[in-house]
């Protein structure tokens, strides 16, 4: 085994350890802020795996989009809904956890069996290596042009939708003149949409 | 440099890792009571799928790295999903003043 190969192996072992322990921490830790930061660590480790697989463009996109945007968004959401609440104990929570754990373990066993027993045609054709970024660009502007354009429309819709959904309550009068303002469809005065039945 | 994937790591190692991460995500999705943690679990599952796509693209697809293109699309959709999901969560929180998943049972039969 050459030095390069063993380095690759060591990197893979370390990264997968980080991914698995980080993922377990994300779902098991009590403090949600720790979970969010661990999630960032998991995203970075996944980007490291992509580098190991010779995909530098996707690794960079992963770090930019996931660590830079999604994780920060999650942290902001945690900050905005930051309320210490004691969760009411539910009857049969432990049974529920065990049952779903059993189902997940079964799914895991099934997936691992498929992973290990299928005869993958490895080694396949030679990997492309450093020219991957150029090839991704060619794909995006030739045979994947329609999904690419649809993705841009999807991003625009998601942006507008997120803004509309997350708006704070609005002023129904103009701040300067005091006249009433018709805010149209998207803005509405604050009123609880959902009646909390647990209080009554 | 092109030869730098020398198949020291078998493909199934990547696949097993992705399966583990996916199942962790499923368990967290079912069992979390904090709504933000549910969104985090969804992100974990999307990442597991991305690992699968990337490893298939590196080991089996050769010149046509379609798996990488697909994972770029998955990353895009995941970003949109996270934005909309967190906005829905914010407006739910404003209406119900809680983020406990057990209280979001308005549509329960």
Short mmCIF file of C-alpha atoms in Angstrom, two decimals:
data_model
loop_
_atom_site.label_atom_id
_atom_site.label_comp_id
_atom_site.label_asym_id
_atom_site.label_seq_id
_atom_site.Cartn_x
_atom_site.Cartn_y
_atom_site.Cartn_z
CA UNK A 1 0.00 0.00 0.00
CA UNK A 2 1.49 3.30 -1.03
CA UNK A 3 1.59 6.38 1.14
CA UNK A 4 -1.12 8.09 -0.95
CA UNK A 5 -3.45 5.15 -0.58
CA UNK A 6 -3.00 4.84 3.14
CA UNK A 7 -3.46 8.59 3.58
CA UNK A 8 -6.69 8.31 1.64
CA UNK A 9 -7.83 5.46 3.84
CA UNK A 10 -6.99 7.35 7.03
CA UNK A 11 -8.83 10.43 5.77
CA UNK A 12 -11.87 8.33 4.93
CA UNK A 13 -11.93 6.69 8.36
CA UNK A 14 -11.59 10.02 10.17
CA UNK A 15 -14.23 11.73 8.02
CA UNK A 16 -16.73 8.91 8.38
CA UNK A 17 -16.19 8.86 12.13
CA UNK A 18 -16.87 12.58 12.26
CA UNK A 19 -19.98 12.17 10.10
CA UNK A 20 -21.48 9.35 12.13
CA UNK A 21 -20.75 10.77 15.58
CA UNK A 22 -21.81 14.23 14.42
CA UNK A 23 -25.06 12.90 13.00
CA UNK A 24 -25.79 11.04 16.23
CA UNK A 25 -25.02 14.20 18.17
CA UNK A 26 -27.34 16.24 15.98
CA UNK A 27 -30.31 14.08 16.83
CA UNK A 28 -29.44 13.13 20.40
CA UNK A 29 -28.06 16.23 22.11
CA UNK A 30 -30.49 18.13 24.29
CA UNK A 31 -29.23 21.59 23.48
CA UNK A 32 -30.37 22.53 19.99
CA UNK A 33 -27.57 25.06 19.52
CA UNK A 34 -24.96 22.34 19.93
CA UNK A 35 -26.91 20.30 17.40
CA UNK A 36 -26.79 23.15 14.90
CA UNK A 37 -23.04 23.57 15.22
CA UNK A 38 -22.49 19.81 15.01
CA UNK A 39 -24.58 19.85 11.84
CA UNK A 40 -22.12 22.36 10.41
CA UNK A 41 -19.31 19.97 11.30
CA UNK A 42 -21.10 17.12 9.55
CA UNK A 43 -21.52 19.27 6.42
CA UNK A 44 -17.80 20.09 6.44
CA UNK A 45 -16.91 16.42 6.79
CA UNK A 46 -19.18 15.53 3.89
CA UNK A 47 -17.39 18.20 1.84
CA UNK A 48 -14.13 16.48 2.79
CA UNK A 49 -15.53 13.21 1.45
CA UNK A 50 -16.32 14.96 -1.83
CA UNK A 51 -12.72 16.16 -2.03
CA UNK A 52 -11.64 12.57 -1.47
CA UNK A 53 -13.83 11.61 -4.43
CA UNK A 54 -12.10 14.17 -6.70
CA UNK A 55 -15.07 16.53 -6.83
CA UNK A 56 -13.71 19.89 -5.80
CA UNK A 57 -16.55 21.93 -7.32
CA UNK A 58 -19.27 20.11 -5.43
CA UNK A 59 -17.19 20.26 -2.25
CA UNK A 60 -16.96 24.03 -2.60
CA UNK A 61 -20.67 24.28 -3.33
CA UNK A 62 -21.41 22.11 -0.32
CA UNK A 63 -19.40 24.37 1.99
CA UNK A 64 -20.83 27.56 0.49
CA UNK A 65 -24.46 26.49 0.43
CA UNK A 66 -24.77 24.19 3.41
CA UNK A 67 -22.32 25.63 5.92
CA UNK A 68 -22.63 29.19 4.70
CA UNK A 69 -26.35 29.41 4.07
CA UNK A 70 -28.42 26.54 5.42
CA UNK A 71 -26.61 26.23 8.72
CA UNK A 72 -26.70 29.97 9.32
CA UNK A 73 -30.41 29.94 8.47
CA UNK A 74 -31.00 27.18 11.00
CA UNK A 75 -29.07 29.14 13.63
CA UNK A 76 -31.21 32.20 12.90
CA UNK A 77 -34.37 30.13 13.23
CA UNK A 78 -33.15 28.78 16.57
CA UNK A 79 -32.49 32.34 17.67
CA UNK A 80 -35.94 33.52 16.57
CA UNK A 81 -37.87 30.72 18.22
CA UNK A 82 -35.65 30.71 21.26
CA UNK A 83 -37.99 29.77 24.01
CA UNK A 84 -37.14 27.51 26.85
CA UNK A 85 -40.10 25.24 27.10
CA UNK A 86 -40.49 22.13 29.13
CA UNK A 87 -41.88 19.49 26.86
CA UNK A 88 -44.84 17.70 28.28
CA UNK A 89 -44.10 14.05 28.86
CA UNK A 90 -45.98 11.81 26.49
CA UNK A 91 -47.35 8.45 27.37
CA UNK A 92 -45.48 5.67 25.66
CA UNK A 93 -42.63 7.82 24.40
CA UNK A 94 -40.07 5.17 25.23
CA UNK A 95 -42.05 2.50 23.40
CA UNK A 96 -42.35 4.81 20.43
CA UNK A 97 -38.61 5.43 20.40
CA UNK A 98 -37.82 1.75 20.61
CA UNK A 99 -40.29 0.88 17.86
CA UNK A 100 -38.96 3.50 15.49
CA UNK A 101 -35.42 2.47 16.41
CA UNK A 102 -36.31 -1.08 15.43
CA UNK A 103 -37.76 0.05 12.13
CA UNK A 104 -34.69 2.18 11.40
CA UNK A 105 -32.36 -0.70 12.31
CA UNK A 106 -34.29 -2.92 9.92
CA UNK A 107 -34.00 -0.34 7.17
CA UNK A 108 -30.30 -0.03 7.90
CA UNK A 109 -29.79 -3.79 7.74
CA UNK A 110 -31.64 -3.91 4.43
CA UNK A 111 -29.61 -1.07 2.95
CA UNK A 112 -26.29 -2.49 4.12
CA UNK A 113 -27.18 -5.88 2.72
CA UNK A 114 -27.92 -4.30 -0.64
CA UNK A 115 -24.68 -2.30 -0.45
CA UNK A 116 -22.54 -5.31 0.29
CA UNK A 117 -24.11 -8.02 -1.83
CA UNK A 118 -24.73 -6.21 -5.09
CA UNK A 119 -21.88 -6.87 -7.52
CA UNK A 120 -20.99 -3.29 -8.46
CA UNK A 121 -19.00 -3.12 -11.69
CA UNK A 122 -15.94 -1.67 -9.96
CA UNK A 123 -13.55 -0.43 -11.21
CA UNK A 124 -15.67 1.30 -13.78
CA UNK A 125 -14.36 3.65 -16.44
CA UNK A 126 -11.49 5.90 -15.51
CA UNK A 127 -12.46 8.84 -13.31
CA UNK A 128 -12.24 12.30 -14.75
CA UNK A 129 -10.39 13.97 -11.91
CA UNK A 130 -9.46 17.60 -12.21
CA UNK A 131 -11.59 18.47 -15.23
CA UNK A 132 -14.79 17.79 -13.36
CA UNK A 133 -15.72 21.45 -13.01
CA UNK A 134 -15.59 22.06 -16.75
CA UNK A 135 -17.63 18.94 -17.34
CA UNK A 136 -20.27 20.04 -14.84
CA UNK A 137 -20.52 23.35 -16.68
CA UNK A 138 -20.95 21.56 -20.01
CA UNK A 139 -23.66 19.37 -18.54
CA UNK A 140 -25.49 22.31 -17.00
CA UNK A 141 -25.64 24.21 -20.25
CA UNK A 142 -26.36 21.37 -22.64
CA UNK A 143 -28.29 18.31 -21.57
CA UNK A 144 -29.31 19.53 -18.13
CA UNK A 145 -30.32 23.01 -19.25
CA UNK A 146 -34.02 22.62 -18.45
CA UNK A 147 -33.51 21.44 -14.84
CA UNK A 148 -30.97 24.22 -14.41
CA UNK A 149 -33.45 26.90 -15.47
CA UNK A 150 -36.19 25.28 -13.39
CA UNK A 151 -33.88 25.38 -10.40
CA UNK A 152 -33.48 29.11 -10.81
CA UNK A 153 -37.27 29.55 -10.93
CA UNK A 154 -37.56 27.29 -7.87
CA UNK A 155 -35.05 29.38 -5.96
CA UNK A 156 -36.92 32.57 -6.82
CA UNK A 157 -40.22 31.04 -5.70
CA UNK A 158 -38.67 29.76 -2.49
CA UNK A 159 -37.19 33.17 -1.75
CA UNK A 160 -40.48 35.02 -2.26
CA UNK A 161 -42.41 32.33 -0.40
CA UNK A 162 -40.07 32.46 2.56
CA UNK A 163 -40.36 36.23 2.74
CA UNK A 164 -44.16 36.12 2.56
CA UNK A 165 -44.44 33.37 5.15
CA UNK A 166 -42.01 34.83 7.63
CA UNK A 167 -43.26 38.43 7.57
CA UNK A 168 -43.93 40.05 10.85
CA UNK A 169 -47.30 41.66 11.51
CA UNK A 170 -47.77 44.81 9.49
CA UNK A 171 -48.97 48.28 10.17
CA UNK A 172 -52.36 48.98 8.69
CA UNK A 173 -51.80 52.72 8.80
CA UNK A 174 -49.16 54.69 7.03
CA UNK A 175 -46.50 55.74 9.50
CA UNK A 176 -46.04 59.17 7.98
CA UNK A 177 -49.56 60.33 7.25
CA UNK A 178 -51.72 58.15 9.43
CA UNK A 179 -53.97 57.13 6.55
CA UNK A 180 -55.08 53.56 6.37
CA UNK A 181 -53.18 51.56 3.81
CA UNK A 182 -54.52 48.68 1.83
CA UNK A 183 -51.83 46.06 2.08
CA UNK A 184 -53.54 43.73 -0.33
CA UNK A 185 -53.28 40.01 -0.28
CA UNK A 186 -49.92 39.25 1.16
CA UNK A 187 -50.10 41.18 4.38
CA UNK A 188 -52.64 40.67 7.08
CA UNK A 189 -53.06 41.91 10.61
CA UNK A 190 -51.83 39.52 13.22
CA UNK A 191 -54.48 37.16 14.42
CA UNK A 192 -54.02 33.63 15.62
CA UNK A 193 -54.99 31.35 12.78
CA UNK A 194 -55.02 28.24 14.82
CA UNK A 195 -57.07 28.02 17.96
CA UNK A 196 -55.08 26.39 20.69
CA UNK A 197 -57.38 23.70 21.98
CA UNK A 198 -55.02 22.60 24.71
CA UNK A 199 -55.67 25.77 26.70
CA UNK A 200 -59.45 25.48 26.78
CA UNK B 1 -3.40 12.98 -11.00
CA UNK B 2 -6.33 11.46 -12.81
CA UNK B 3 -5.46 8.13 -11.28
CA UNK B 4 -5.79 9.41 -7.76
CA UNK B 5 -8.84 7.29 -7.05
CA UNK B 6 -7.01 4.03 -6.87
CA UNK B 7 -9.87 2.06 -5.41
CA UNK B 8 -8.18 1.52 -2.09
CA UNK B 9 -11.50 2.37 -0.48
CA UNK B 10 -14.19 0.08 -1.80
CA UNK B 11 -17.36 1.65 -3.15
CA UNK B 12 -19.42 -0.20 -0.58
CA UNK B 13 -17.66 1.66 2.24
CA UNK B 14 -19.12 4.91 0.96
CA UNK B 15 -22.51 3.29 0.51
CA UNK B 16 -22.53 1.87 4.03
CA UNK B 17 -21.59 5.28 5.40
CA UNK B 18 -24.44 6.88 3.46
CA UNK B 19 -26.89 4.23 4.70
CA UNK B 20 -25.85 4.86 8.30
CA UNK B 21 -26.28 8.60 7.92
CA UNK B 22 -29.65 8.14 6.23
CA UNK B 23 -30.96 5.90 9.00
CA UNK B 24 -29.74 8.34 11.65
CA UNK B 25 -31.68 11.02 9.78
CA UNK B 26 -34.84 8.91 9.62
CA UNK B 27 -34.70 8.14 13.33
CA UNK B 28 -34.20 11.80 14.16
CA UNK B 29 -37.02 12.80 11.84
CA UNK B 30 -39.45 10.48 13.59
CA UNK B 31 -38.37 11.09 17.16
CA UNK B 32 -37.51 14.78 17.39
CA UNK B 33 -39.93 16.93 19.29
CA UNK B 34 -38.23 20.18 18.40
CA UNK B 35 -39.34 21.29 14.96
CA UNK B 36 -35.94 22.77 14.10
CA UNK B 37 -34.34 19.40 14.77
CA UNK B 38 -36.74 17.80 12.31
CA UNK B 39 -35.42 20.13 9.60
CA UNK B 40 -31.86 19.25 10.59
CA UNK B 41 -32.66 15.55 10.22
CA UNK B 42 -33.99 16.19 6.73
CA UNK B 43 -30.72 17.90 5.87
CA UNK B 44 -28.82 14.86 7.17
CA UNK B 45 -30.87 12.56 4.93
CA UNK B 46 -30.28 14.78 1.90
CA UNK B 47 -26.56 14.69 2.59
CA UNK B 48 -26.62 10.91 2.78
CA UNK B 49 -28.26 10.77 -0.64
CA UNK B 50 -25.64 13.18 -1.96
CA UNK B 51 -22.82 10.96 -0.70
CA UNK B 52 -24.42 8.08 -2.61
CA UNK B 53 -24.68 10.10 -5.83
CA UNK B 54 -21.12 11.36 -5.57
CA UNK B 55 -19.59 7.98 -4.90
CA UNK B 56 -21.46 6.36 -7.77
CA UNK B 57 -20.38 9.19 -10.03
CA UNK B 58 -16.74 8.79 -9.03
CA UNK B 59 -16.57 5.00 -9.20
CA UNK B 60 -18.94 3.99 -11.96
CA UNK B 61 -19.64 6.91 -14.22
CA UNK B 62 -16.17 7.80 -15.45
CA UNK B 63 -16.14 10.75 -17.80
CA UNK B 64 -19.81 11.64 -17.58
CA UNK B 65 -20.02 12.85 -14.02
CA UNK B 66 -23.79 12.98 -13.96
CA UNK B 67 -23.86 12.20 -10.25
CA UNK B 68 -22.07 15.44 -9.50
CA UNK B 69 -24.55 17.42 -11.58
CA UNK B 70 -27.39 15.76 -9.74
CA UNK B 71 -25.88 16.52 -6.37
CA UNK B 72 -25.58 20.18 -7.37
CA UNK B 73 -29.32 20.11 -8.09
CA UNK B 74 -30.01 18.35 -4.80
CA UNK B 75 -28.02 21.02 -2.95
CA UNK B 76 -30.09 23.71 -4.69
CA UNK B 77 -33.40 22.11 -3.80
CA UNK B 78 -32.21 21.51 -0.24
CA UNK B 79 -31.41 25.18 0.17
CA UNK B 80 -34.86 26.18 -1.10
CA UNK B 81 -36.49 23.59 1.14
CA UNK B 82 -34.61 24.81 4.20
CA UNK B 83 -35.64 28.42 3.57
CA UNK B 84 -39.32 27.62 3.09
CA UNK B 85 -39.34 25.11 5.95
CA UNK B 86 -37.88 27.55 8.40
CA UNK B 87 -40.30 30.28 7.27
CA UNK B 88 -43.23 27.92 7.85
CA UNK B 89 -41.76 27.08 11.22
CA UNK B 90 -41.55 30.76 12.13
CA UNK B 91 -45.16 31.44 11.24
CA UNK B 92 -46.26 28.30 13.10
CA UNK B 93 -44.34 29.48 16.13
CA UNK B 94 -45.99 32.86 15.90
CA UNK B 95 -49.43 31.27 15.85
CA UNK B 96 -49.02 28.55 18.43
CA UNK B 97 -46.15 29.89 20.59
CA UNK B 98 -44.50 26.52 20.70
CA UNK B 99 -42.15 24.44 18.62
CA UNK B 100 -43.13 21.11 20.09
CA UNK B 101 -44.10 18.79 17.26
CA UNK B 102 -46.78 17.18 19.45
CA UNK B 103 -48.77 20.43 19.45
CA UNK B 104 -48.96 20.72 15.66
CA UNK B 105 -51.92 18.39 15.43
CA UNK B 106 -54.54 20.61 13.87
CA UNK B 107 -55.06 18.27 10.93
CA UNK B 108 -55.19 15.19 13.09
CA UNK B 109 -58.22 13.11 12.44
#
